[in-house]
Coordinates of C-alpha atoms and ligand atoms in Angstrom, one line a residue:
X1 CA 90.7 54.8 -142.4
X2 CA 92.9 57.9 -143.2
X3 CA 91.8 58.1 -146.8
X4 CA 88.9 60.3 -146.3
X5 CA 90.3 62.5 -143.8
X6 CA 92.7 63.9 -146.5
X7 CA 90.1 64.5 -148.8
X8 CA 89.9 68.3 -149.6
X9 CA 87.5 70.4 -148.3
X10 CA 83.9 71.6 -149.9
X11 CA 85.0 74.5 -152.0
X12 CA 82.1 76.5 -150.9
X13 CA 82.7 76.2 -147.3
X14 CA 82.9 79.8 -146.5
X15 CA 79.6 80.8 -147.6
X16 CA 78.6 78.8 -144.5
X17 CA 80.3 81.4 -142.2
X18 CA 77.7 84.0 -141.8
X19 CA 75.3 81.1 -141.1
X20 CA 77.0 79.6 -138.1
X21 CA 78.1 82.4 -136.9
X22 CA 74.5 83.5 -136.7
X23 CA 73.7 80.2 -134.6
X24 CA 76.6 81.1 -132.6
X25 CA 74.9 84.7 -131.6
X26 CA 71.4 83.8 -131.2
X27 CA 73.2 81.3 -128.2
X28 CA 75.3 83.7 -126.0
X29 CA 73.2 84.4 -123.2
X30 CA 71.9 88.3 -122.9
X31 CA 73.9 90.4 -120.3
X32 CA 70.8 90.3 -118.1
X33 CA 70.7 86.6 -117.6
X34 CA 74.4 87.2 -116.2
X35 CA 73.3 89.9 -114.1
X36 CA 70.6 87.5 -112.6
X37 CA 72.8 84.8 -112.0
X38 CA 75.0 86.8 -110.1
X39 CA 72.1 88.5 -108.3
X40 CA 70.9 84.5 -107.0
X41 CA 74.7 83.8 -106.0
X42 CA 74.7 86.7 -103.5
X43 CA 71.6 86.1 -101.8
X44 CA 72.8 82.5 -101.6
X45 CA 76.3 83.0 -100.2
X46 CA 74.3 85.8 -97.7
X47 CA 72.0 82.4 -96.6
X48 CA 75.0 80.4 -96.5
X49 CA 77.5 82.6 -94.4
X50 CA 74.8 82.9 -91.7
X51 CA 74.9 78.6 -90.8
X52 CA 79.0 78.6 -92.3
X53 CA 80.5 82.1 -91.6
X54 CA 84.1 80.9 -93.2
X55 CA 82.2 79.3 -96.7
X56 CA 82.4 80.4 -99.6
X57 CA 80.5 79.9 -102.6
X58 CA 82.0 79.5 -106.6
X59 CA 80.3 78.8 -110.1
X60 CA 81.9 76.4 -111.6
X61 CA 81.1 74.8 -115.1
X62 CA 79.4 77.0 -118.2
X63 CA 78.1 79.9 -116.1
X64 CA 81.2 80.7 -115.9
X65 CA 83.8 79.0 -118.4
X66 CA 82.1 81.0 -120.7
X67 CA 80.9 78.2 -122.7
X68 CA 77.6 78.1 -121.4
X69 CA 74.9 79.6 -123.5
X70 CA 71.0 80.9 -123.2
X71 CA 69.0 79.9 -120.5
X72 CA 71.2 77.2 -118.8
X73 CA 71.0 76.3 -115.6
X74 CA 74.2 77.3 -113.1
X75 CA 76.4 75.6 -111.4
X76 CA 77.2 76.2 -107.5
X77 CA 80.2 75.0 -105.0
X78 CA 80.1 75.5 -101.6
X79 CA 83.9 75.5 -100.2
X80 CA 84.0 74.6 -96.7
X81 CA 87.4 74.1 -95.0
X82 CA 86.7 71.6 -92.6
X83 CA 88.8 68.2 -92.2
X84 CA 86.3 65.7 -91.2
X85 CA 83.0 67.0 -92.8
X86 CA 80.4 65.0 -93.5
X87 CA 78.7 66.1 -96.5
X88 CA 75.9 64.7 -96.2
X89 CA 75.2 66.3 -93.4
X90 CA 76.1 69.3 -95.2
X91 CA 73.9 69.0 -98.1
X92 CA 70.8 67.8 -95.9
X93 CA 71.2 71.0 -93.9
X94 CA 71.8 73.5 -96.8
X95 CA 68.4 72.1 -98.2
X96 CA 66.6 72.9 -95.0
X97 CA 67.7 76.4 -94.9
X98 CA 67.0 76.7 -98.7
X99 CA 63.7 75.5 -98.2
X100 CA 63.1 77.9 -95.3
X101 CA 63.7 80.5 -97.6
X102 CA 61.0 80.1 -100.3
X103 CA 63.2 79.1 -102.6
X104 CA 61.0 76.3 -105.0
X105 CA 62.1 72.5 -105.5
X106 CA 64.8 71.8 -102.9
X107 CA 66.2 68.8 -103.1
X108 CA 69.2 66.8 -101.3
X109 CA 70.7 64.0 -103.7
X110 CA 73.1 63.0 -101.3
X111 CA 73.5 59.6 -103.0
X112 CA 74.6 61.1 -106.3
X113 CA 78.6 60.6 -108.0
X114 CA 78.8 64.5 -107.4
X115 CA 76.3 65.0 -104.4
X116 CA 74.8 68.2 -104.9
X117 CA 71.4 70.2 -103.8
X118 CA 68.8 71.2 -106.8
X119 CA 66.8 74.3 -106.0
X120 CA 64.8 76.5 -108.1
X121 CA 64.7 80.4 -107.2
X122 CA 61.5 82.1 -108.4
X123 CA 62.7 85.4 -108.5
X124 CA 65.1 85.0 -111.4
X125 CA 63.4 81.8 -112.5
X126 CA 67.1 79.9 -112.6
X127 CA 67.9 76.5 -111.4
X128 CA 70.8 75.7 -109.9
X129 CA 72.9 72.7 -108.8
X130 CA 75.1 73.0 -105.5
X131 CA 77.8 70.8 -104.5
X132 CA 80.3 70.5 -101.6
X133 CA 84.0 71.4 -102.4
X134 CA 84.5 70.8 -105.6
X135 CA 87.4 73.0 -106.0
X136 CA 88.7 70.6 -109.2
X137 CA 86.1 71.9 -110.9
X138 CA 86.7 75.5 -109.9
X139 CA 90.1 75.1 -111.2
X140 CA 89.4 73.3 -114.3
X141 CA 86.8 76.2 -115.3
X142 CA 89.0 78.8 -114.6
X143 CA 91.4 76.6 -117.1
X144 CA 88.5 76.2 -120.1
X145 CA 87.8 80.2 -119.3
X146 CA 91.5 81.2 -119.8
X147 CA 91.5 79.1 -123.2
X148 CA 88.5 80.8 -124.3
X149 CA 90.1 84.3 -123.6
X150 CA 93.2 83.4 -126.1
X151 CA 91.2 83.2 -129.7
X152 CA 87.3 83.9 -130.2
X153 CA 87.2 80.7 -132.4
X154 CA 86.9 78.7 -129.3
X155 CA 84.0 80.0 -128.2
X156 CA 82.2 79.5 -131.5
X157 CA 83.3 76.3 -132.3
X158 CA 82.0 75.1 -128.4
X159 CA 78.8 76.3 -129.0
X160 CA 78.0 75.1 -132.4
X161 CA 79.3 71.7 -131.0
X162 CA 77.7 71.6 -127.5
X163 CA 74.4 72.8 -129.9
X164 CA 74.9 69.9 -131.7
X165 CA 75.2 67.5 -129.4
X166 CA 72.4 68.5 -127.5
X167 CA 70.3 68.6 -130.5
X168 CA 71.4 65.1 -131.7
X169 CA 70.7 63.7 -127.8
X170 CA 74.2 62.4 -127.5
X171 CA 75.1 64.8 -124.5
X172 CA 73.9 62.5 -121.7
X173 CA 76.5 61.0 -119.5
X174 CA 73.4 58.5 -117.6
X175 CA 72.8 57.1 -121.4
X176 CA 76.4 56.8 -122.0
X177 CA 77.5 60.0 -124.7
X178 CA 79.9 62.6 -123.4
X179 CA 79.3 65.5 -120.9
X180 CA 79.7 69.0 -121.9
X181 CA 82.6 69.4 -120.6
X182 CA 84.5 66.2 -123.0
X183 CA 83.0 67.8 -126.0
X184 CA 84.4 71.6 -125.1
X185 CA 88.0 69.9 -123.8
X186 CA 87.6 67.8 -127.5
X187 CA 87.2 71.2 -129.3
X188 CA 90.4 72.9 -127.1
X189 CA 92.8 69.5 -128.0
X190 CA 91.3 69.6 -131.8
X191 CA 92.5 73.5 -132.1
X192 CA 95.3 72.9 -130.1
X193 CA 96.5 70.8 -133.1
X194 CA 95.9 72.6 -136.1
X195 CA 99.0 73.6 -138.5
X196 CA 99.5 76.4 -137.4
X197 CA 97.8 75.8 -133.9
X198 CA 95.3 78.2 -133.0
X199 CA 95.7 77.5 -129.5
X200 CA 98.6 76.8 -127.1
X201 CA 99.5 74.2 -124.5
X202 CA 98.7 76.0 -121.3
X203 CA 99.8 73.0 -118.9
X204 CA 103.0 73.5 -121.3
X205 CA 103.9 76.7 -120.6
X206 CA 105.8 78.0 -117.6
X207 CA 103.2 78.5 -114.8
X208 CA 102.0 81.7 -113.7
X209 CA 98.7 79.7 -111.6
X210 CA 99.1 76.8 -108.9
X211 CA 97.0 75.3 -106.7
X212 CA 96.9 72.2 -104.8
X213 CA 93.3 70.6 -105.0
X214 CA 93.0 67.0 -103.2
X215 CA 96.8 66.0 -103.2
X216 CA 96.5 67.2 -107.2
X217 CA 99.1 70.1 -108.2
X218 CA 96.8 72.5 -110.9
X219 CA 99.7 74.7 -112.4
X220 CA 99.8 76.2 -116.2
X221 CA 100.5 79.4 -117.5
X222 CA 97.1 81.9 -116.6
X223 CA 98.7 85.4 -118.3
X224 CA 96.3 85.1 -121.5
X225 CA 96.4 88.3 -122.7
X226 CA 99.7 88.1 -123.6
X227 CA 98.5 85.3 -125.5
X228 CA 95.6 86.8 -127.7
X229 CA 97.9 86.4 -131.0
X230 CA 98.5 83.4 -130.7
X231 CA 96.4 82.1 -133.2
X232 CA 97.0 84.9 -135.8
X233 CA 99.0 83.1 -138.1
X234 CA 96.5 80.2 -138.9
X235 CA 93.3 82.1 -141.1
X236 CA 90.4 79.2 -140.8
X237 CA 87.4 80.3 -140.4
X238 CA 84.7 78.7 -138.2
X239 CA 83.0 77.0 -141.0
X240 CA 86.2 75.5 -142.2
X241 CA 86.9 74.5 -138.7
X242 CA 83.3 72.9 -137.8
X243 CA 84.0 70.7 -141.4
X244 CA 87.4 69.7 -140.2
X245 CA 86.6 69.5 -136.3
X246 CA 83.7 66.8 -137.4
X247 CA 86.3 65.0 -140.1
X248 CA 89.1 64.7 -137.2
X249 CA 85.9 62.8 -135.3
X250 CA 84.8 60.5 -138.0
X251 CA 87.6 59.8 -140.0
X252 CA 91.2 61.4 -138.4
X253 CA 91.1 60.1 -135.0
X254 CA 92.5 56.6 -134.2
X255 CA 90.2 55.2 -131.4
X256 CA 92.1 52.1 -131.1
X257 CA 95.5 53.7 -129.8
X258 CA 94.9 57.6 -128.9
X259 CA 94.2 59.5 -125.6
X260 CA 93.4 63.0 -126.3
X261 CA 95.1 65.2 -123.8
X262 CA 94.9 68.8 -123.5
X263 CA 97.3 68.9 -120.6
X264 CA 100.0 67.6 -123.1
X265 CA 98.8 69.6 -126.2
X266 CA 98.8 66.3 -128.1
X267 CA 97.4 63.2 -128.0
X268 CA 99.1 60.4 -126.1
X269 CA 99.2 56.5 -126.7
X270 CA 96.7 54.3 -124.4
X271 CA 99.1 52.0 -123.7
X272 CA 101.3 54.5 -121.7
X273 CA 98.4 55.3 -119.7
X274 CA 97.1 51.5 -119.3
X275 CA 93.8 52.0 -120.8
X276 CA 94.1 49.7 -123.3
X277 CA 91.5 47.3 -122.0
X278 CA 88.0 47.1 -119.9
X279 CA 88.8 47.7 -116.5
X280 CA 85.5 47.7 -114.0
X281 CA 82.9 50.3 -115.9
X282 CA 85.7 51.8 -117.3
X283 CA 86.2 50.5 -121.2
X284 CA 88.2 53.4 -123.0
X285 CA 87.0 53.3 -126.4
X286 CA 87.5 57.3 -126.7
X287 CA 89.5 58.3 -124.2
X288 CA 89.6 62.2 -122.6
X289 CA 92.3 62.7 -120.4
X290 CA 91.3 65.4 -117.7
X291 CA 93.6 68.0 -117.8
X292 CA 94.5 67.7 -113.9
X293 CA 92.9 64.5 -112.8
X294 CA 94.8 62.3 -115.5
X295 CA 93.8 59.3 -114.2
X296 CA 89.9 60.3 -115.5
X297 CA 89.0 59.1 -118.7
X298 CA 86.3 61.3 -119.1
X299 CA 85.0 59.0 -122.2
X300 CA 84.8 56.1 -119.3
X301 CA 81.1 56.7 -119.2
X302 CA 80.8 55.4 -122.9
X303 CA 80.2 51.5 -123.6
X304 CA 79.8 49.5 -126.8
X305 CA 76.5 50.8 -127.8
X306 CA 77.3 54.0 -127.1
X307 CA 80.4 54.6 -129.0
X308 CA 78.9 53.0 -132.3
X309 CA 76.1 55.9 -131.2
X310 CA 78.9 58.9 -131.2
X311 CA 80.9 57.5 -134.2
X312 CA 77.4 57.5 -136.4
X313 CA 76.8 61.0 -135.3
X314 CA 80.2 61.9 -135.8
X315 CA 80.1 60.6 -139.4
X316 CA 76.8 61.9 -140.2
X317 CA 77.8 65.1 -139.2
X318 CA 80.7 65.4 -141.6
X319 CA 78.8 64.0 -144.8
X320 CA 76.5 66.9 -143.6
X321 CA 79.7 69.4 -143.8
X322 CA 80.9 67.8 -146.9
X323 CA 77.9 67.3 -148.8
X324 CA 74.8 68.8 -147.6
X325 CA 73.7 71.6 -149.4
X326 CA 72.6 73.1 -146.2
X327 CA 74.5 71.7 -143.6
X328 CA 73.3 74.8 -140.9
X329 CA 69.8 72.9 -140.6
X330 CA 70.4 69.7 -141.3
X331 CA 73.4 69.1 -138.8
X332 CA 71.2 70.2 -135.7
X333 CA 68.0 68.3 -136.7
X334 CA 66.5 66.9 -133.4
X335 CA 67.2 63.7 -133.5
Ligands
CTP1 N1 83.1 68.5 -114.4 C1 84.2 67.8 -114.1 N2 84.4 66.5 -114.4 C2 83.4 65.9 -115.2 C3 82.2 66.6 -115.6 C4 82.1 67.9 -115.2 O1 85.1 68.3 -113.4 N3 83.5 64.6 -115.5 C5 82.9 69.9 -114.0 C6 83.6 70.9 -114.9 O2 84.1 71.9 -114.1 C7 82.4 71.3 -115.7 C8 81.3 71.3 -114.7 O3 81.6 70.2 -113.9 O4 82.7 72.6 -116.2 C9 79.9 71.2 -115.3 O5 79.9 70.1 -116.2 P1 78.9 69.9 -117.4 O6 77.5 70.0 -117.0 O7 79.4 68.8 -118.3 O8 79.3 71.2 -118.3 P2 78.7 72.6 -118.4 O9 79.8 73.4 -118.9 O10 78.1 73.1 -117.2 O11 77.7 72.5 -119.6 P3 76.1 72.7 -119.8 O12 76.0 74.0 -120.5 O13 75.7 71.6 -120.6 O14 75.5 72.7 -118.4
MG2 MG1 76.1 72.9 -116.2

């Protein structure tokens, strides 16, 4: 199994630089789509404040963990601090004062895992997904956002895999592939573990941030600019790193034994956590720890289809980086 992930290298891999890190640019959104974004949130939270004076509204997820590129949509939470709240109640009210407000397909999905209300705004043209306090998640993209700060290579790396996934259909939690948010967590744990790392532990290192979310304490260290050499001492480049972050999928990881965990800077054996077999929906055949709710496997979603799915399209994609002669097209081919 391990034979092939030793296997050196294409020598030509850093001619394939200046491509991805072409793809990489034409995907950061323009300044102006941030500028709209933030324009939607504060007429929200001014709609909001008028029913819920004491609310307040976050973005949570790629809006702002910096991982989200062009043209997605955003991600809202509305943080009420209210004991017994229904949030149902909640939601189906928010939609009626959203709808009152010409804003365009307003829709309560109360039923949902996450319960959230979809709208549309036609001013700026963005959708946008609003949940009830979420604060996890808050705190979780704060923690992807404050990795990102520490080396650039992050960043690129996220994209050119979220880019990928998207483009080989495997980022689709209802069909059983991984969410955005596994694959940017995977890329943190898989730089996290290069010789020498190019990222630290930040659940490692004495904290400087806490919070208590839900009875869950969110502590690690948040002082990243002291961090931004970190990663000087290792010189891959992204190319070498998309080859190698693709090899570590299909050939380096061990499936049958491994949790990777961010929180840890490592990975950890299943057996310590006890996810070594199908228990309910839950199956663990790749297992995702989440940094602060570590009982989530955030691979759970993924069954036996599935994973022979993401092991294919991790293969494929690092034949592409080993042999193709022009892996920049081929490796985001729609599938
Ligand atoms: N999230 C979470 N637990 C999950 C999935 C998501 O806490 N199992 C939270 C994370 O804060 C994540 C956010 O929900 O950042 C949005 O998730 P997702 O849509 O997977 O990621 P995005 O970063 O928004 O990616 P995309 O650009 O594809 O929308
Ligand atoms: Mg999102």
């Amino acid at each position: 199994r391990n034979l092939k992930w030793i296997i050196k290298c294409r020598g030509d891999i850093d001619t394939l630089n200046a491509p991805f890190l072409e793809i990489y640019e034409s995907l950061i959104p323009p300044e102006e789509e941030k500028a709209k974004q933030k324009q939607l949130l504060a007429s929200l939270e001014k709609l909001v404040c008028k029913e819920w004076p004491e609310a307040r509204l976050y973005l949570y997820g790629s809006c702002a963990n910096s991982f989200g590129v062009s043209k997605s949509d955003i991600d809202v939470c509305l943080a009420i601090n209210d004991a017994d709240l229904n949030k149902s109640e909640v939601l189906l009210k928010l939609a009626d004062i959203l709808q009152s407000d010409n804003l365009q397909n307003v829709q309560a999905l109360t039923r949902a895992r996450v319960p959230i209300v979809k709208l549309r705004d036609p001013v700026t043209g963005i959708s946008c997904d609003i949940c009830i306090n979420n604060v996890l998640a808050v705190v979780n993209t704060k923690l992807l956002r404050d990795y990102a700060e520490i080396d650039g290579r992050l960043r690129q790396l996220a994209f050119i895999v979220k880019h990928w996934a998207k483009s080989r259909r495997i980022n689709e939690t209802y069909q059983g592939t991984l969410s955005s948010y596994a694959y940017v967590l995977m890329c943190i744990h898989f730089l996290q573990q290069r010789r020498p790392a190019i990222l630290p532990c930040l659940q490692g290192i004495e904290a400087t941030y806490s919070v208590t979310v839900e009875d869950v304490e969110c502590a690690f260290f948040d002082q990243v600019e002291n961090l931004r050499n970190f990663g000087s001492h290792n010189k891959e480049t992204i190319a070498h790193l998309v080859w190698a972050f693709f090899s570590y999928w299909a050939y380096g990881h061990d499936y049958a034994n491994s949790v990777i965990s961010v929180r840890e800077g490592s990975t950890i054996s299943k057996r310590k956590k006890d996810w070594t077999r199908r228990v309910g929906n839950d199956r663990h055949l790749i297992c995702i720890e989440d940094p602060f709710e570590t009982s989530h496997d955030l691979g759970r979603v993924v069954d036996k289809f599935s994973i022979r799915v993401l092991r294919g399209e991790f293969e494929r994609a690092a034949e592409i980086m080993q042999h193709d002669p022009n892996p920049c097209i081929k490796l985001f081919e729609p599938y």
